[in-house]
Short mmCIF file of C-alpha atoms in Angstrom, two decimals:
data_model
loop_
_atom_site.label_atom_id
_atom_site.label_comp_id
_atom_site.label_asym_id
_atom_site.label_seq_id
_atom_site.Cartn_x
_atom_site.Cartn_y
_atom_site.Cartn_z
CA MET K 23 -67.22 63.75 -4.71
CA ASP K 24 -67.56 63.72 -1.25
CA TYR K 25 -71.01 61.30 -0.59
CA GLU K 26 -70.31 61.21 3.69
CA LYS K 27 -70.59 65.06 4.20
CA ASP K 28 -73.55 65.72 1.50
CA PHE K 29 -74.48 62.87 3.26
CA GLU K 30 -74.72 64.76 6.00
CA ASP K 31 -75.49 68.57 4.84
CA LYS K 32 -78.73 67.14 4.14
CA ILE K 33 -79.74 65.66 6.91
CA GLU K 34 -78.79 69.47 9.06
CA LYS K 35 -81.27 71.17 5.92
CA ASN K 36 -83.98 68.58 7.09
CA ASP K 37 -84.06 66.87 3.29
CA PRO K 38 -87.60 65.74 3.09
CA GLU K 39 -86.68 63.00 0.86
CA ASN K 40 -83.69 62.41 3.15
CA VAL K 41 -86.25 61.91 6.22
CA VAL K 42 -86.99 58.76 7.08
CA LEU K 43 -89.42 56.98 10.29
CA PRO K 44 -86.92 56.35 13.73
CA GLU K 45 -88.90 52.86 13.75
CA GLU K 46 -86.95 52.78 10.23
CA ASN K 47 -83.54 55.08 11.85
CA GLU K 48 -81.42 52.06 12.64
CA LYS K 49 -82.31 50.10 9.91
CA GLU K 50 -82.14 52.85 7.17
CA GLU K 51 -78.37 53.75 8.55
CA LEU K 52 -77.03 49.75 7.79
CA TYR K 53 -78.14 50.44 4.23
CA GLN K 54 -76.97 53.55 4.07
CA THR K 55 -73.35 52.35 5.47
CA GLU K 56 -73.66 49.40 3.38
CA GLU K 57 -74.86 51.56 0.05
CA LEU K 58 -71.50 54.65 1.11
CA ASN K 59 -69.63 50.73 1.16
CA SER K 60 -69.89 50.30 -2.41
CA GLU K 61 -70.03 53.39 -3.74
CA ILE K 62 -66.27 53.70 -2.31
CA LEU K 63 -65.28 50.70 -3.79
CA LYS K 64 -67.57 51.23 -7.04
CA ALA K 65 -64.96 54.40 -7.18
CA GLU K 66 -62.03 53.06 -7.13
CA GLU K 67 -63.05 50.35 -9.66
CA GLN K 68 -63.40 53.46 -12.40
CA LYS K 69 -60.57 54.71 -11.34
CA GLN K 70 -58.55 51.30 -11.73
CA GLU K 71 -60.07 51.38 -15.17
CA GLU K 72 -59.32 54.43 -16.17
CA LEU K 73 -55.64 53.93 -15.80
CA GLU K 74 -55.94 50.91 -17.43
CA THR K 75 -57.70 52.27 -20.33
CA THR K 76 -57.20 56.14 -19.80
CA ALA K 77 -61.52 56.02 -20.61
CA PRO K 78 -63.32 59.36 -18.49
CA ILE K 79 -64.77 57.93 -14.70
CA PRO K 80 -68.07 57.93 -15.67
CA LYS K 81 -70.90 59.19 -13.25
CA VAL K 82 -71.44 57.67 -9.87
CA VAL K 83 -74.92 57.46 -8.62
CA PHE K 84 -75.58 57.09 -5.16
CA ARG K 85 -78.95 54.64 -4.62
CA ASN K 86 -79.81 53.30 -1.05
CA ASN K 87 -81.77 50.41 -2.01
CA LYS K 88 -82.17 46.53 -1.26
CA LYS K 89 -81.91 46.07 -4.76
CA SER K 90 -78.34 47.90 -4.71
CA LEU K 91 -77.05 46.26 -1.60
CA GLY K 92 -77.93 42.33 -2.70
CA LYS K 93 -75.36 43.05 -6.27
CA MET K 94 -72.71 44.91 -3.80
CA VAL K 95 -72.66 41.84 -2.14
CA LYS K 96 -72.57 39.32 -5.02
CA ARG K 97 -69.77 42.30 -6.00
CA PHE K 98 -67.40 42.24 -2.98
CA ARG K 99 -68.40 37.83 -3.60
CA LYS K 100 -66.23 37.27 -6.74
CA ARG K 101 -63.86 40.99 -6.00
CA MET K 102 -63.50 38.48 -3.14
CA LEU K 103 -62.80 35.11 -4.68
CA ALA K 104 -59.92 36.91 -8.06
CA SER K 105 -58.23 38.01 -5.01
CA PHE K 106 -57.55 34.89 -3.24
CA ILE K 107 -56.65 33.18 -6.46
CA ALA K 108 -54.47 35.87 -7.66
CA VAL K 109 -52.50 34.71 -3.64
CA ALA K 110 -52.30 31.17 -4.88
CA LEU K 111 -51.52 32.15 -8.22
CA VAL K 112 -48.46 34.02 -6.74
CA ALA K 113 -47.32 31.38 -4.16
CA ALA K 114 -47.14 28.73 -5.49
CA LEU K 115 -44.86 30.66 -8.34
CA ILE K 116 -42.65 31.47 -5.36
CA GLY K 117 -42.77 28.44 -4.23
CA GLY K 118 -41.63 26.78 -7.60
CA GLY K 119 -39.26 29.86 -7.79
CA ILE K 120 -37.36 27.63 -4.54
CA THR K 121 -37.80 24.42 -5.80
CA GLY K 122 -36.99 24.46 -9.66
CA THR K 123 -33.13 25.73 -9.24
CA VAL K 124 -32.53 23.87 -12.17
CA MET K 125 -34.93 25.88 -14.47
CA LYS K 126 -34.87 29.38 -16.47
CA TYR K 127 -36.63 31.99 -18.43
CA TYR K 128 -36.10 33.65 -21.14
CA GLY K 129 -37.90 36.33 -23.33
CA THR K 130 -37.37 38.73 -25.93
CA GLN K 131 -39.33 42.04 -25.77
CA ASN K 132 -40.92 41.14 -29.20
CA ASP K 133 -42.24 37.85 -27.77
CA ALA K 134 -44.11 38.26 -24.82
CA SER K 135 -44.77 35.48 -23.62
CA ALA K 136 -41.65 34.12 -21.77
CA GLN K 137 -40.30 30.54 -22.15
CA VAL K 138 -39.61 27.93 -19.40
CA VAL K 139 -36.27 25.90 -20.42
CA THR K 140 -34.90 22.82 -18.17
CA ARG K 141 -31.77 22.02 -17.71
CA TYR K 142 -30.71 18.07 -16.66
CA LEU K 143 -26.96 20.05 -14.94
CA PRO K 144 -24.47 16.34 -15.35
CA LEU K 145 -22.75 13.91 -12.59
CA ASP K 146 -19.04 15.02 -11.71
CA ALA K 147 -16.66 13.88 -9.17
CA THR K 148 -18.44 16.86 -6.95
CA SER K 149 -21.97 14.70 -7.01
CA SER K 150 -23.39 12.54 -4.44
CA ASP K 151 -21.51 9.79 -5.89
CA GLU K 152 -17.79 9.58 -4.13
CA SER K 153 -16.15 9.18 -7.08
CA GLY K 154 -18.94 10.04 -10.40
CA ILE K 155 -20.87 7.49 -12.17
CA LEU K 156 -19.41 8.71 -15.17
CA ASN K 157 -15.89 8.97 -13.96
CA LEU K 158 -15.52 6.18 -12.26
CA ILE K 159 -13.03 3.94 -14.29
CA PRO K 160 -10.81 7.19 -15.09
CA ASN K 161 -11.28 7.74 -11.06
CA ILE K 162 -9.95 4.31 -9.93
CA TYR K 163 -7.09 4.83 -12.84
CA LYS K 164 -5.76 7.69 -11.25
CA ILE K 165 -5.87 6.03 -7.97
CA VAL K 166 -4.76 2.54 -8.44
CA SER K 167 -2.13 3.27 -11.25
CA PRO K 168 0.57 5.15 -10.08
CA ALA K 169 1.55 2.28 -7.14
CA VAL K 170 1.10 -0.68 -10.92
CA VAL K 171 4.71 -1.18 -12.10
CA GLU K 172 6.86 -2.36 -15.12
CA ILE K 173 9.03 -6.17 -14.39
CA SER K 174 11.37 -6.47 -16.93
CA THR K 175 14.07 -9.22 -16.81
CA SER K 176 16.92 -10.05 -18.14
CA VAL K 177 19.22 -13.49 -17.93
CA ALA K 178 22.96 -13.30 -18.02
CA TYR K 179 24.88 -14.16 -21.19
CA ASN K 180 28.45 -13.06 -22.31
CA TYR K 181 29.77 -10.97 -19.41
CA GLY K 182 26.26 -9.46 -19.96
CA TYR K 183 22.62 -9.75 -19.66
CA ARG K 184 19.52 -10.35 -22.00
CA THR K 185 16.40 -9.38 -21.91
CA ARG K 186 13.97 -12.60 -21.48
CA GLY K 187 10.65 -10.93 -20.45
CA SER K 188 8.33 -8.73 -19.14
CA GLY K 189 5.06 -8.39 -16.76
CA SER K 190 3.48 -6.32 -14.39
CA GLY K 191 3.28 -5.75 -10.93
CA PHE K 192 2.46 -3.25 -8.06
CA ILE K 193 3.50 -2.27 -4.84
CA ILE K 194 1.63 -3.23 -1.46
CA SER K 195 4.11 -1.38 1.19
CA SER K 196 5.44 1.62 1.68
CA ASP K 197 8.77 -0.13 1.76
CA GLY K 198 8.64 -1.58 -1.47
CA TYR K 199 7.07 -4.83 -1.66
CA ILE K 200 6.48 -6.11 -4.89
CA VAL K 201 3.81 -7.94 -6.02
CA THR K 202 3.48 -10.63 -9.35
CA ASN K 203 3.83 -13.84 -10.74
CA ASN K 204 6.09 -15.97 -10.17
CA HIS K 205 6.25 -17.03 -14.18
CA VAL K 206 7.32 -13.33 -14.92
CA ILE K 207 10.08 -13.81 -12.63
CA ASP K 208 11.28 -17.89 -12.81
CA GLY K 209 14.98 -18.07 -14.39
CA ALA K 210 15.89 -14.41 -14.44
CA SER K 211 18.81 -12.90 -13.60
CA LYS K 212 18.20 -9.81 -13.15
CA ILE K 213 14.85 -8.15 -12.23
CA THR K 214 14.03 -4.16 -13.15
CA VAL K 215 11.40 -2.67 -12.23
CA LYS K 216 9.45 0.76 -13.18
CA LEU K 217 7.52 2.64 -12.41
CA SER K 218 4.44 5.38 -13.36
CA ASP K 219 7.07 7.88 -12.69
CA GLY K 220 9.52 7.20 -14.19
CA ARG K 221 11.91 6.06 -11.44
CA SER K 222 13.17 2.54 -11.97
CA ALA K 223 14.93 0.32 -9.88
CA ASP K 224 16.68 -3.46 -9.33
CA ALA K 225 14.66 -5.28 -7.22
CA LYS K 226 15.29 -8.56 -5.02
CA LEU K 227 13.48 -11.41 -5.21
CA VAL K 228 12.55 -12.25 -1.82
CA GLY K 229 10.53 -15.35 -2.74
CA LYS K 230 8.61 -17.51 -5.14
CA ASP K 231 5.79 -19.60 -5.04
CA ASP K 232 5.92 -22.44 -7.79
CA ARG K 233 2.23 -23.98 -6.14
CA THR K 234 0.31 -20.66 -6.62
CA ASP K 235 2.25 -19.02 -8.93
CA LEU K 236 3.07 -15.87 -7.02
CA ALA K 237 6.35 -14.28 -5.82
CA VAL K 238 7.54 -11.27 -4.00
CA LEU K 239 9.99 -8.45 -4.99
CA LYS K 240 11.51 -5.45 -3.23
CA ILE K 241 12.92 -2.26 -4.57
CA ASN K 242 14.65 0.33 -1.92
CA LEU K 243 12.91 3.87 -3.09
CA PRO K 244 11.02 6.12 -0.91
CA ASN K 245 8.09 8.15 -1.17
CA LEU K 246 6.15 4.79 -3.16
CA PRO K 247 2.17 4.66 -3.95
CA ILE K 248 0.98 1.45 -2.98
CA VAL K 249 -2.55 -0.67 -3.90
CA LYS K 250 -5.15 -1.52 -1.35
CA LEU K 251 -6.56 -5.21 -1.11
CA GLY K 252 -9.56 -5.87 -0.81
CA ASP K 253 -11.97 -9.08 -0.31
CA SER K 254 -12.36 -11.36 -2.87
CA SER K 255 -14.89 -13.28 -0.67
CA LYS K 256 -17.40 -11.18 -1.47
CA LEU K 257 -17.54 -10.54 -5.78
CA GLN K 258 -20.50 -11.25 -7.51
CA PRO K 259 -20.43 -12.25 -11.22
CA GLY K 260 -21.22 -8.95 -12.99
CA GLU K 261 -19.90 -7.02 -10.97
CA LEU K 262 -17.08 -4.63 -12.66
CA ALA K 263 -13.16 -5.83 -13.33
CA ILE K 264 -10.65 -3.32 -14.12
CA ALA K 265 -7.02 -4.59 -15.05
CA ILE K 266 -4.42 -2.86 -15.66
CA GLY K 267 -0.75 -3.32 -16.67
CA ASN K 268 2.04 -3.13 -19.21
CA PRO K 269 0.66 -5.58 -22.16
CA LEU K 270 3.44 -6.04 -25.28
CA GLY K 271 5.88 -3.81 -22.90
CA GLU K 272 6.90 -1.08 -21.43
CA SER K 273 5.13 0.28 -25.33
CA PHE K 274 2.14 0.19 -23.88
CA ALA K 275 2.66 0.90 -20.30
CA GLY K 276 -0.40 1.51 -18.22
CA THR K 277 -3.17 0.29 -20.05
CA VAL K 278 -6.49 -0.16 -18.10
CA THR K 279 -9.19 -2.50 -19.76
CA ALA K 280 -12.49 -3.41 -17.78
CA GLY K 281 -15.31 -5.97 -17.86
CA ILE K 282 -16.73 -7.66 -15.55
CA ILE K 283 -16.85 -9.94 -13.14
CA SER K 284 -17.89 -13.87 -15.37
CA GLY K 285 -17.04 -16.42 -13.03
CA LEU K 286 -15.27 -17.87 -9.48
CA ASN K 287 -13.98 -20.60 -8.44
CA ARG K 288 -12.70 -21.70 -12.42
CA ASN K 289 -11.05 -24.75 -11.96
CA LEU K 290 -7.91 -24.77 -14.50
CA GLN K 291 -5.38 -27.46 -14.20
CA SER K 292 -1.52 -25.96 -13.40
CA ASP K 293 2.00 -28.30 -12.41
CA TYR K 294 0.87 -29.08 -9.43
CA GLY K 295 -3.14 -30.05 -9.57
CA PRO K 296 -6.67 -27.62 -10.31
CA VAL K 297 -6.79 -23.90 -8.64
CA LYS K 298 -8.79 -21.71 -8.53
CA LEU K 299 -9.30 -18.67 -10.27
CA ILE K 300 -11.46 -15.55 -11.24
CA GLN K 301 -13.04 -15.21 -15.12
CA THR K 302 -13.16 -11.97 -15.60
CA ASP K 303 -13.67 -10.77 -19.63
CA ALA K 304 -11.34 -7.88 -19.16
CA ALA K 305 -8.93 -8.15 -22.24
CA ILE K 306 -5.50 -10.02 -20.50
CA ASN K 307 -2.32 -9.96 -22.86
CA PRO K 308 0.73 -11.24 -22.62
CA GLY K 309 2.80 -8.35 -20.06
CA ASN K 310 -0.14 -8.40 -17.89
CA SER K 311 0.84 -11.03 -15.96
CA GLY K 312 1.49 -10.08 -12.56
CA GLY K 313 -0.71 -6.80 -12.42
CA PRO K 314 -3.79 -5.71 -10.59
CA LEU K 315 -7.09 -6.65 -11.33
CA VAL K 316 -9.33 -3.77 -9.21
CA ASN K 317 -12.86 -3.98 -8.11
CA SER K 318 -15.22 0.63 -8.24
CA LYS K 319 -13.60 1.07 -4.44
CA ALA K 320 -10.03 0.73 -6.44
CA GLU K 321 -9.20 -2.10 -4.30
CA VAL K 322 -7.18 -5.08 -5.39
CA ILE K 323 -9.18 -8.18 -5.86
CA GLY K 324 -7.18 -10.32 -8.08
CA ILE K 325 -4.00 -11.42 -9.49
CA THR K 326 -3.60 -11.51 -13.41
CA SER K 327 -2.44 -14.44 -14.04
CA VAL K 328 -3.90 -16.42 -17.12
CA LYS K 329 -5.63 -15.95 -20.63
CA LEU K 330 -7.95 -19.08 -22.37
CA THR K 331 -6.92 -18.40 -26.20
CA SER K 332 -7.95 -21.48 -27.29
CA ILE K 333 -9.62 -25.67 -26.13
CA GLY K 334 -8.12 -28.51 -27.44
CA PRO K 335 -9.16 -30.25 -29.66
CA SER K 336 -9.16 -33.15 -26.17
CA ILE K 337 -12.34 -31.37 -26.18
CA GLN K 338 -15.43 -32.93 -25.20
CA ASP K 339 -17.11 -33.01 -28.96
CA PRO K 340 -19.80 -34.99 -29.40
CA PHE K 341 -20.95 -33.62 -32.90
CA GLY K 342 -18.24 -33.39 -34.56
CA MET K 343 -18.67 -29.67 -35.45
CA PHE K 344 -14.81 -29.00 -34.82
CA GLN K 345 -13.04 -31.78 -36.48
CA SER K 346 -10.97 -32.51 -33.75
CA GLN K 347 -9.09 -28.60 -34.40
CA GLY K 348 -8.65 -25.95 -31.32
CA THR K 349 -11.62 -24.25 -30.22
CA PRO K 350 -10.53 -19.89 -30.50
CA VAL K 351 -12.16 -18.12 -27.35
CA GLU K 352 -12.49 -14.55 -26.52
CA GLY K 353 -12.64 -12.40 -23.31
CA MET K 354 -11.25 -15.65 -20.88
CA GLY K 355 -8.55 -13.32 -18.82
CA PHE K 356 -8.20 -15.35 -15.20
CA ALA K 357 -6.90 -13.97 -11.95
CA ILE K 358 -5.35 -15.60 -7.85
CA PRO K 359 -8.23 -14.25 -6.13
CA ILE K 360 -6.56 -12.21 -3.28
CA ASN K 361 -8.47 -13.95 -0.16
CA GLU K 362 -6.34 -17.13 -2.03
CA ALA K 363 -2.60 -14.96 -2.60
CA LYS K 364 -2.59 -13.08 0.99
CA PRO K 365 -1.29 -15.85 2.55
CA ILE K 366 1.46 -17.09 0.60
CA ILE K 367 2.38 -13.66 0.24
CA ASP K 368 2.92 -12.97 3.90
CA GLN K 369 4.97 -16.18 4.33
CA ILE K 370 6.94 -15.49 1.53
CA ILE K 371 8.22 -11.39 3.05
CA LYS K 372 8.11 -13.82 6.41
CA HIS K 373 10.11 -16.66 5.84
CA GLY K 374 10.97 -16.07 2.16
CA TYR K 375 8.71 -19.17 1.18
CA VAL K 376 5.76 -20.47 1.60
CA GLU K 377 5.43 -22.96 4.60
CA ARG K 378 3.31 -26.20 3.49
CA PRO K 379 2.50 -30.04 4.73
CA MET K 380 3.92 -32.34 2.69
CA MET K 381 4.13 -36.44 3.06
CA GLY K 382 7.25 -36.25 0.34
CA ILE K 383 6.02 -37.87 -2.65
CA GLY K 384 5.51 -37.80 -6.12
CA ALA K 385 2.53 -39.63 -7.16
CA GLN K 386 -0.29 -39.26 -9.74
CA THR K 387 -4.27 -40.33 -10.14
CA ILE K 388 -5.80 -43.82 -11.17
CA THR K 389 -8.60 -43.24 -12.88
CA GLN K 390 -11.48 -46.09 -13.51
CA GLN K 391 -10.32 -46.28 -16.94
CA ASP K 392 -6.58 -46.73 -16.19
CA ALA K 393 -7.63 -49.15 -12.67
CA ALA K 394 -9.12 -51.32 -15.56
CA GLN K 395 -6.79 -51.26 -17.95
CA TYR K 396 -3.67 -51.91 -15.32
CA ASN K 397 -5.51 -54.14 -13.10
CA LEU K 398 -4.54 -51.59 -10.03
CA PRO K 399 -7.21 -49.69 -7.51
CA VAL K 400 -8.65 -47.45 -8.17
CA GLY K 401 -6.88 -44.08 -5.73
CA VAL K 402 -2.95 -42.34 -6.18
CA TYR K 403 -0.02 -44.16 -7.30
CA VAL K 404 3.01 -43.26 -6.17
CA VAL K 405 5.53 -42.13 -8.66
CA GLN K 406 8.38 -41.40 -6.52
CA VAL K 407 9.52 -40.99 -2.79
CA GLN K 408 11.40 -38.06 -1.39
CA PRO K 409 14.51 -38.70 0.40
CA ASN K 410 14.13 -38.14 3.87
CA SER K 411 10.80 -38.01 3.74
CA GLY K 412 7.62 -38.77 6.22
CA ALA K 413 6.71 -41.06 3.33
CA GLU K 414 9.92 -42.50 3.18
CA LYS K 415 10.65 -42.74 6.43
CA ALA K 416 7.24 -44.20 6.54
CA GLY K 417 7.90 -47.58 3.87
CA ILE K 418 6.45 -46.22 1.63
CA GLN K 419 7.54 -46.89 -1.96
CA PRO K 420 7.00 -45.73 -5.83
CA GLY K 421 4.49 -48.05 -7.35
CA ASP K 422 2.66 -48.24 -4.26
CA VAL K 423 -1.27 -46.66 -4.41
CA ILE K 424 -2.86 -45.06 -2.07
CA ILE K 425 -6.05 -45.88 -1.10
CA LYS K 426 -7.58 -43.84 1.97
CA ALA K 427 -5.90 -40.98 4.66
CA ASP K 428 -6.83 -40.16 7.50
CA GLY K 429 -9.66 -43.39 6.71
CA LYS K 430 -11.46 -40.97 3.38
CA THR K 431 -10.96 -42.98 0.38
CA ILE K 432 -8.82 -41.64 -2.43
CA THR K 433 -9.87 -41.47 -5.66
CA SER K 434 -6.96 -38.13 -6.53
CA PHE K 435 -3.93 -36.26 -5.84
CA GLU K 436 -6.40 -33.95 -5.50
CA ASP K 437 -8.71 -35.83 -2.60
CA LEU K 438 -5.20 -36.41 -1.13
CA GLN K 439 -4.00 -33.53 -1.49
CA SER K 440 -6.85 -31.91 0.32
CA ILE K 441 -6.23 -33.89 3.36
CA ILE K 442 -3.10 -32.87 4.13
CA ASN K 443 -3.53 -29.39 3.62
CA ASN K 444 -5.90 -29.52 6.44
CA HIS K 445 -3.16 -30.41 8.86
CA LYS K 446 -0.16 -28.35 10.26
CA VAL K 447 3.42 -29.05 9.79
CA GLY K 448 4.44 -32.03 11.80
CA ASP K 449 0.61 -33.54 11.95
CA VAL K 450 0.73 -37.29 11.40
CA ILE K 451 -1.92 -39.00 9.10
CA SER K 452 -2.51 -41.99 8.23
CA VAL K 453 -2.15 -43.82 5.37
CA THR K 454 -3.81 -47.41 3.79
CA VAL K 455 -1.01 -48.21 0.69
CA TRP K 456 -2.69 -51.32 -2.13
CA ARG K 457 0.82 -52.57 -2.45
CA ASN K 458 0.63 -56.31 -4.61
CA GLY K 459 -2.46 -57.44 -4.50
CA LYS K 460 -2.03 -56.33 -0.12
CA THR K 461 -3.07 -53.12 1.68
CA PHE K 462 -1.67 -52.38 4.63
CA THR K 463 -1.19 -49.09 7.14
CA VAL K 464 1.05 -46.56 7.84
CA PRO K 465 1.52 -43.15 10.08
CA VAL K 466 2.83 -40.59 7.79
CA LYS K 467 4.22 -37.54 9.96
CA LEU K 468 4.10 -34.33 7.55
CA GLN K 469 7.19 -32.38 7.14
CA SER K 470 7.94 -28.94 6.18
CA SER K 471 7.51 -27.79 2.32
CA ALA K 472 10.78 -25.49 2.89
CA ASN K 473 12.64 -28.77 3.35
CA PHE K 474 12.19 -29.74 0.08
CA GLN K 475 12.79 -26.79 -1.82
#
């Protein structure tokens, strides 16, 4: 129905129903225009309802009054509000589609409502974490294990060789230098190194150091993988610790065990005095000796060396709980800190030995109890003096007791050794000696340990 044309025809025919007074002409025209707009909107609504419900469009009655104008304004506001809400919902759905990339929608023909399922993607090596949290230890193993070697030793026996034992080591340079423990190769006539790729070669002993239990070997093979050395001074208890080696020999070659750094600067007594070691609960067994202890960056931060399996009956037991028997312990492995090993390794590669300042004596500590029992002062008892050493040239004799060095009171062998280690070969230190109830001070020139190997 053409409402505008019908309205014009009525005006042309001077229909009295449509005649308005001159002074109301302007206002009436405004009402008529708004009413026409209202009727057009109403017609569109009815057409939409017909499409949805297939019902016939009801007849529209054109009314021109203020009451219908008020209703039209209210309907217009409602429609505008509904349109605004619809647009906001569409925008929200579009935004959700952009940001919710791990969400998928599932629906069936029989189910009109869609289901939203959230799927969390697993972490892998391509995630923001460079190594991938779930693959951390396997990735470290892949990086380090090719440079971990099996070391087999033999001794000469009746025109041949007899197997002595085996241990582990790791390659530190592409020209074939290998680090291991001294006790792995000590006394061996023949040393064989086997790589994880199946290659093997006879190894040459470059040098060793009894005091730190370190040794360096060398092999001549091309394309050798190497490890990266870390910084053991930055370690903290609780950090990841991974041991790679060959426990119990070839049958279990390439074994990896993981744990944490359990403690730092642990003092264990050796034949040459106390040594400071890293403690870990990563499983270490015979054959692991000389292998690397690795951090979460795949860097070697220690050389596995010792496993504590029991504490003897000398343990303090005020409550008598252990009845003078050895106490078994678990998860107490130890490694030489790599920062302590680096200068030793460098000297062995450069000289074939480790040069340390020394007095040239064999000695032992006199404790308070020893002093009271043998009527001696607390200090260091000289057991022997090496010929041509600085101590011999200074007049020190077996049976003397060293009570001061560099002006500092000496109460143990460790005290004396610490003072000597703070000097260089060729330095002269003052040493106060007790002998048969008398004391005197002599100058002692420190010599290189290489002179007495």
